Coordinates of C-alpha atoms and ligand atoms in Angstrom, one line a residue:
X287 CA 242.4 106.7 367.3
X288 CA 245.1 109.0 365.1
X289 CA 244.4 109.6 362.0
X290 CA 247.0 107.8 360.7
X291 CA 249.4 105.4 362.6
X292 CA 252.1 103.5 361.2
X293 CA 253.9 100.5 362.2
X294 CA 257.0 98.7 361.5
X295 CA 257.0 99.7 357.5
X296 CA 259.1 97.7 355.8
X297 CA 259.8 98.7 352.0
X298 CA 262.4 95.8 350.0
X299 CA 262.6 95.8 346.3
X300 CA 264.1 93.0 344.2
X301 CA 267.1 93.6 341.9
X302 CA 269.2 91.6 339.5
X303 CA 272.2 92.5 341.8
X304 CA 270.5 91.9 345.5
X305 CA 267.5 92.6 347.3
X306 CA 267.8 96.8 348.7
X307 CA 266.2 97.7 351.9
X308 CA 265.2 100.9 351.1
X309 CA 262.7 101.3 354.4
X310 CA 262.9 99.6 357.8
X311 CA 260.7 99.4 360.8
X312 CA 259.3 103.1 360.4
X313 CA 256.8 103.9 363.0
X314 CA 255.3 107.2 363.2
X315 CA 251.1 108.6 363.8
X316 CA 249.7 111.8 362.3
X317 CA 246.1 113.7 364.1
X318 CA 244.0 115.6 362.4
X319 CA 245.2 119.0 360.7
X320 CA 248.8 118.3 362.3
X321 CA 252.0 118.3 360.2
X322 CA 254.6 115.5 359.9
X323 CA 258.3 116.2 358.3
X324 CA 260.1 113.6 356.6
X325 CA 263.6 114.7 356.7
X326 CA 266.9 113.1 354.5
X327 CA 269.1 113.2 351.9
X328 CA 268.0 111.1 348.2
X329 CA 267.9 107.3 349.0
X330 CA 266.7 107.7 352.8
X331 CA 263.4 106.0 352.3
X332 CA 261.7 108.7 353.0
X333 CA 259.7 108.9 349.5
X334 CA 259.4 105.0 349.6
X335 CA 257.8 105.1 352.7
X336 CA 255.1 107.6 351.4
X337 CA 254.4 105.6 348.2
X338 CA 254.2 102.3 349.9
X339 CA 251.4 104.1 352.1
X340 CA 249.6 104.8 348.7
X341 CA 250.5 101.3 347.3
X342 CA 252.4 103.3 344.5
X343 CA 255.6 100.9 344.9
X344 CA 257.3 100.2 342.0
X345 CA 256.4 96.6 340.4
X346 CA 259.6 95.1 341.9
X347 CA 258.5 96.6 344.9
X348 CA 257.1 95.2 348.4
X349 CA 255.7 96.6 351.7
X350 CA 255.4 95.2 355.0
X351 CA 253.9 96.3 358.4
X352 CA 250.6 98.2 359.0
X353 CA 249.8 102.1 357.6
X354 CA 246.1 102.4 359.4
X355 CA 244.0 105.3 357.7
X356 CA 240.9 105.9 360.2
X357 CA 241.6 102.0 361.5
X358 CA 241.9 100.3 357.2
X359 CA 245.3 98.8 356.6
X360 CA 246.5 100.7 353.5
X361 CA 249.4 98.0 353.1
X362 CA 248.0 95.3 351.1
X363 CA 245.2 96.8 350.2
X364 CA 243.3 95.7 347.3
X365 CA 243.4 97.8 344.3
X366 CA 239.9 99.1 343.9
X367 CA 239.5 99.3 347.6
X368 CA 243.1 102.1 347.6
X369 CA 241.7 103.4 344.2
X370 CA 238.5 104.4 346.3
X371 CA 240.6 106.1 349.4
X372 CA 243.6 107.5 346.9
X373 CA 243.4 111.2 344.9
X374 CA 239.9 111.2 347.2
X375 CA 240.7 111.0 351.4
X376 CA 244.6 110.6 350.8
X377 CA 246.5 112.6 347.9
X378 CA 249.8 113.5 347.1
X379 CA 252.0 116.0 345.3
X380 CA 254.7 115.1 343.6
X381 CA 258.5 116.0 343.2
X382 CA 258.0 117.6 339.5
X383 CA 254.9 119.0 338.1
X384 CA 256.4 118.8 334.5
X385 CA 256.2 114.5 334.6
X386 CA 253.4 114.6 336.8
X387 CA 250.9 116.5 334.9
X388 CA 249.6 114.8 331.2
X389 CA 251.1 117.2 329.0
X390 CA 248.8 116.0 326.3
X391 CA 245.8 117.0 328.1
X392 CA 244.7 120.3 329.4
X393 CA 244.2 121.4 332.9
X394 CA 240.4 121.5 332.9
X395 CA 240.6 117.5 331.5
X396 CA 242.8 116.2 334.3
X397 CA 241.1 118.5 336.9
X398 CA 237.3 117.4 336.6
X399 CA 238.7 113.6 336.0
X400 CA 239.6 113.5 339.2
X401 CA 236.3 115.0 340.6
X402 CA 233.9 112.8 337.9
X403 CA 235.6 110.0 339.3
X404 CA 235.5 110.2 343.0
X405 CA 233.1 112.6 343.6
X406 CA 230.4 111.5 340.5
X407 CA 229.6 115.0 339.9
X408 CA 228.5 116.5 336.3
X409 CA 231.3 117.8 334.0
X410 CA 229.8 121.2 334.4
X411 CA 229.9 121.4 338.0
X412 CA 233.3 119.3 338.6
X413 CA 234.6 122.4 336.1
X414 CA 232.9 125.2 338.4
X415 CA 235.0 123.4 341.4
X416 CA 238.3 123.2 339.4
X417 CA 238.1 127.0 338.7
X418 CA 237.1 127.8 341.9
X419 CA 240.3 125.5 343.6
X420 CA 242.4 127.1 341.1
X421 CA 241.6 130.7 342.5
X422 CA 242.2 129.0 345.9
X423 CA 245.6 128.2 344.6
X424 CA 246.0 132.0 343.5
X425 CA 246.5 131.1 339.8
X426 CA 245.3 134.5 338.2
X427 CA 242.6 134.6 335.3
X428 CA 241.5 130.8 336.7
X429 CA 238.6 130.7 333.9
X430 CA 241.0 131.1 331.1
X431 CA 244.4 129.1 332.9
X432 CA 242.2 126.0 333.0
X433 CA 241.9 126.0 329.3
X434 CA 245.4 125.8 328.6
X435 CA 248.3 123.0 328.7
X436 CA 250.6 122.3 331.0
X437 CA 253.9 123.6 329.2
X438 CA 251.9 127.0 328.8
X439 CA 252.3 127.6 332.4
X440 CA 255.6 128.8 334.3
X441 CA 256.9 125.8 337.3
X442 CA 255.1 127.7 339.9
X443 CA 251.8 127.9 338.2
X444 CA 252.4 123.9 337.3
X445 CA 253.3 123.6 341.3
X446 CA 250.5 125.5 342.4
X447 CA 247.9 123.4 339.7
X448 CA 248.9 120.1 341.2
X449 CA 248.6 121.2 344.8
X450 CA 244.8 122.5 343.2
X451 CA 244.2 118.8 341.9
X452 CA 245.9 117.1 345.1
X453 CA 243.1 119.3 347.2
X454 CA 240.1 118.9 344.6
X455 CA 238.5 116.0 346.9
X456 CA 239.1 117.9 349.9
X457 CA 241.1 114.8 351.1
X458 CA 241.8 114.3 355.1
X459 CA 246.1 114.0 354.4
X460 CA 248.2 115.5 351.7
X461 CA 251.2 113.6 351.0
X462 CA 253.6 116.4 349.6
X463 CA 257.0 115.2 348.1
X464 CA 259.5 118.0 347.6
X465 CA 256.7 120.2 346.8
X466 CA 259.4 123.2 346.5
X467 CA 262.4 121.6 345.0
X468 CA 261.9 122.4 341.8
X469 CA 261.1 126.0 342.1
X470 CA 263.1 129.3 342.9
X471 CA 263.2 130.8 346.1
X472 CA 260.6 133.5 346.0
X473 CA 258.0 130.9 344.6
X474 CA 259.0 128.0 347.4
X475 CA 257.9 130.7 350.1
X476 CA 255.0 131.7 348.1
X477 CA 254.1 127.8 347.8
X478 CA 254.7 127.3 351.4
X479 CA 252.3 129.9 352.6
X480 CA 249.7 128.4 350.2
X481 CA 250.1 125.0 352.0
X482 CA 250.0 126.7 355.5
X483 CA 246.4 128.7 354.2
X484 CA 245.1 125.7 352.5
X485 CA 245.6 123.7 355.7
X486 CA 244.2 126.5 357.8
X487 CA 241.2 126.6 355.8
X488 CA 240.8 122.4 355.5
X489 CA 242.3 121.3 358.2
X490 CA 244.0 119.3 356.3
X491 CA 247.2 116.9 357.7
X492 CA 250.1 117.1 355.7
X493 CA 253.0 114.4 355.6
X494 CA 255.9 116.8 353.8
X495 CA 258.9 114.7 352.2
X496 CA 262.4 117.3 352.1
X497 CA 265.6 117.4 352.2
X498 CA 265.6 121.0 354.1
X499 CA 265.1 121.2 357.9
X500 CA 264.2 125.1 356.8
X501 CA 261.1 123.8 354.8
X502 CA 260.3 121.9 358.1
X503 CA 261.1 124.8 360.6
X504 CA 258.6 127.1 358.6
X505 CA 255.7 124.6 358.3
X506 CA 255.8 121.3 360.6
X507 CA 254.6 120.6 364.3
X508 CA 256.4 116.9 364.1
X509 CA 259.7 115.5 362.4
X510 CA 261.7 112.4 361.6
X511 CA 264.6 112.4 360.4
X512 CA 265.8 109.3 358.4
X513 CA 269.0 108.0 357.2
X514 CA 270.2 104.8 354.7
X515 CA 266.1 103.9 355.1
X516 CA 266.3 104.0 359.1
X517 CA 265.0 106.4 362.0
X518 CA 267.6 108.6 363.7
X519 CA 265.4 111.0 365.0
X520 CA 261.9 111.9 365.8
X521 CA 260.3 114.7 367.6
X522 CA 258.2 117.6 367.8
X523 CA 260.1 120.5 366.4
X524 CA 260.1 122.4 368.5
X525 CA 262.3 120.0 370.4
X526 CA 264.7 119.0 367.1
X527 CA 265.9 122.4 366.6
X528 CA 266.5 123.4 370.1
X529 CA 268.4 120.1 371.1
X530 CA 269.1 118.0 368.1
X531 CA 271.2 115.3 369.4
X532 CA 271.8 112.9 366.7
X533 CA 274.8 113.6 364.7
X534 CA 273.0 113.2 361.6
X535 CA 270.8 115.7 362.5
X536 CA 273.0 117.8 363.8
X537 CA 274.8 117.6 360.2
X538 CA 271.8 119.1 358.6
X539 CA 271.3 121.8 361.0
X540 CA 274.9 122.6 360.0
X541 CA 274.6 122.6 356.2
X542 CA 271.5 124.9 356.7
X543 CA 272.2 129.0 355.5
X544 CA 270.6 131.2 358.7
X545 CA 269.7 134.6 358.2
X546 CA 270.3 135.3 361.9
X547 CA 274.1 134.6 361.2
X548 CA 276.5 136.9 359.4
X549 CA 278.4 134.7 357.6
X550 CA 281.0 132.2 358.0
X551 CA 280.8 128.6 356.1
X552 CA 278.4 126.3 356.0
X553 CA 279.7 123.0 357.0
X554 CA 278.5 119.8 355.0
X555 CA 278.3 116.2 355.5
X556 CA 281.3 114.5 354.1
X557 CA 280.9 111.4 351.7
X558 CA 277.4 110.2 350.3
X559 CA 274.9 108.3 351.3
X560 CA 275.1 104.5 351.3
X561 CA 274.7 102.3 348.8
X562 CA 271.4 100.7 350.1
X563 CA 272.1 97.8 347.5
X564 CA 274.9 96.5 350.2
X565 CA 274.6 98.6 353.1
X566 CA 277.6 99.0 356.0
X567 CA 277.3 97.2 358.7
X568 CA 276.8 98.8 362.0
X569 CA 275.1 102.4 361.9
X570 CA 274.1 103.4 358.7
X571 CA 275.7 106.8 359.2
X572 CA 278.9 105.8 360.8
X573 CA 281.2 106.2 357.8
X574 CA 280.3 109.9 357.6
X575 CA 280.0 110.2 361.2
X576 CA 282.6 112.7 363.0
X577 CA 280.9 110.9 366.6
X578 CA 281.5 107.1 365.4
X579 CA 283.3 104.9 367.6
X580 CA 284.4 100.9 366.9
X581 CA 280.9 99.9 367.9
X582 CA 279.4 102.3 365.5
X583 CA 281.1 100.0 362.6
X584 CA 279.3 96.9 364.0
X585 CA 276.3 97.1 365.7
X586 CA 273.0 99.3 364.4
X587 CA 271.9 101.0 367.4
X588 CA 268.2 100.5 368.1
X589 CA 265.3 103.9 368.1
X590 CA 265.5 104.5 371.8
X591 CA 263.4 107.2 374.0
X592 CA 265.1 110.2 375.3
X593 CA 262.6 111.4 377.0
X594 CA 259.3 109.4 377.2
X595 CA 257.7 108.0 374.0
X596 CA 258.1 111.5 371.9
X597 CA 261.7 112.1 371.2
X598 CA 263.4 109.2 369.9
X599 CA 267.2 108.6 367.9
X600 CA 268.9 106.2 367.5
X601 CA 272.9 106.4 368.4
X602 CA 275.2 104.7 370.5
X603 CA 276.8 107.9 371.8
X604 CA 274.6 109.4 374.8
X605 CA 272.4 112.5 374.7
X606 CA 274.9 114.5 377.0
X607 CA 277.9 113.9 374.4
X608 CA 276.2 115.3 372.2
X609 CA 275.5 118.6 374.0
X610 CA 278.3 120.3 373.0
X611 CA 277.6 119.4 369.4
X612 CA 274.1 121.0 369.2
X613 CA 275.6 124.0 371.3
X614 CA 277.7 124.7 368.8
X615 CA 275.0 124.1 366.1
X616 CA 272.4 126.8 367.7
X617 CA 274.6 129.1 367.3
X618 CA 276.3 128.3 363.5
Ligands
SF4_57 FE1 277.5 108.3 364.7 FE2 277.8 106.0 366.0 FE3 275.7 107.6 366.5 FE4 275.8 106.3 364.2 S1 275.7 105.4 366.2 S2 275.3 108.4 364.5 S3 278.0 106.4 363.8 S4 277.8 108.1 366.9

């Protein structure tokens, strides 16, 4: 049984203006100490689909399908039956450790919380186990750091303090949502490394939420790529950056800066991303699609194999058009 397997998630919110369809019919399963990707531009889903997991929708949210943790459904779960699994077996970073962290209250407080409440240890010892995760985090002078308030640390300490808390429980999958947005590039790398340790040493599973296939390249064994809250892609990848062959994909290997390459421009998607309030009809993608055809405007094509039941997209135009594209791709 995977660790984690989900089926058909569906995520729909409720508005004054019309119901949006921000997630739909995401399937995906995660093993033990492996590493999914999550892979789109703001308003993909991608996020959603992670907090409906947690049941962290917003109040005008709902969730459909199954998310089975160790065989539980997680959707519809009752609240002190998730409060028992969540911040203990599943945890997640957030986007920005700024709003995430109590800035009223100081490290050590919101650190030994979480341990007084899911592990029922002494104040003492949940304290000796913050310090100690804290070093594992490589935040210098742990002792004295947990004393202090959020704001008196720099972002990567902040980053590096909620990945400590996320990993106090020792918790069987991290959820990590732009874990390196926020931060320059020297710290992203250095945060990156951490994650790749800290699952080394826990065999932890990570689920990473980004928008950069470079963040997936360095860390991840598995991918999907999603689009206006649909699948266009999902491999090992291994496989998605040696033969991407959906043009959304394809788009963001484009867009991404290579060291091995001297120079040239970096070619972005045209447009934005749709309006998931009124959709288009047809492919998601196809106004911004170079590939899109009349039947691109009309019909959604459906997640089909490639090749067996591990590389999936979903595009109308074959894998063999698309040949050329991701030629040209390996070598922008
Ligand atoms: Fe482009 Fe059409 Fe494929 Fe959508 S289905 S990605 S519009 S070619």
């Amino acid at each position: 049984m995977p660790l984690l397997e989900v089926r058909d998630l569906q995520v729909e919110f409720a508005t004054h203006d019309a119901t949006v369809r921000a997630v739909n019919g995401v399937n995906f399963t995660l093993e033990d100490g492996e590493t999914l990707g999550i892979v789109g531009e703001s308003g993909s889903g991608k996020s959603q689909s992670v907090l409906a997991m947690l049941g962290l929708l917003a109040s005008n949210g709902r969730a459909s399908g199954t998310a089975l943790y160790r065989g539980e459904n997680l959707i519809g779960m009752p609240h002190k039956a998730m409060n028992r699994i969540r911040g203990n077996r599943l945890s997640m970073i957030f986007q920005d450790p700024m709003s995430s962290l109590n800035p009223y209250l100081t490290i050590e407080r919101q650190m030994t919380e979480v341990l007084e409440l899911h592990k029922n240890v002494t104040r003492r010892e949940a304290k000796k186990r913050a310090i100690s995760m804290l070093e594992a985090v490589r935040i210098p002078e742990a002792a004295h750091r947990i004393g202090q308030y959020p704001h008196e640390l720099s972002g990567g300490m902040r980053q590096r303090v909620m990945i400590a808390m996320a990993l106090l429980c020792e918790p069987e999958v991290l959820f990590a949502d732009e874990p390196t947005t926020a931060l320059d590039v020297t710290v992203q790398a250095q945060i990156l490394q951490l994650l790749r340790n800290l699952q080394h040493d826990f065999g932890t599973s990570i689920v990473l939420i980004t928008h950069d296939l470079g963040v997936v390249a360095g860390l991840c064994e598995k991918v999907m790529v999603m689009y206006g809250g649909r699948v266009m892609e999902q491999c090992d990848a291994a496989t998605l950056f040696a033969k991407p062959s959906h043009p959304y994909t394809i788009g963001l290997l484009r867009a991404l800066p290579r060291l091995d390459h001297d120079g040239g421009e970096l070619t972005g998607i045209p447009g934005n991303p749709p309006n998931m309030a009124h959709p288009p009809a047809g492919c998601p993608f196809h106004e911004r699609c170079a590939d899109a055809s009349d039947q691109c405007a009309h019909e959604a094509p459906a997640l089909q194999a490639v090749h067996g039941t591990h590389w999936l997209r979903a595009c109308h135009r074959p894998v063999e058009a698309m040949k050329t594209r991701y030629q040209e791709t390996s070598h922008v």
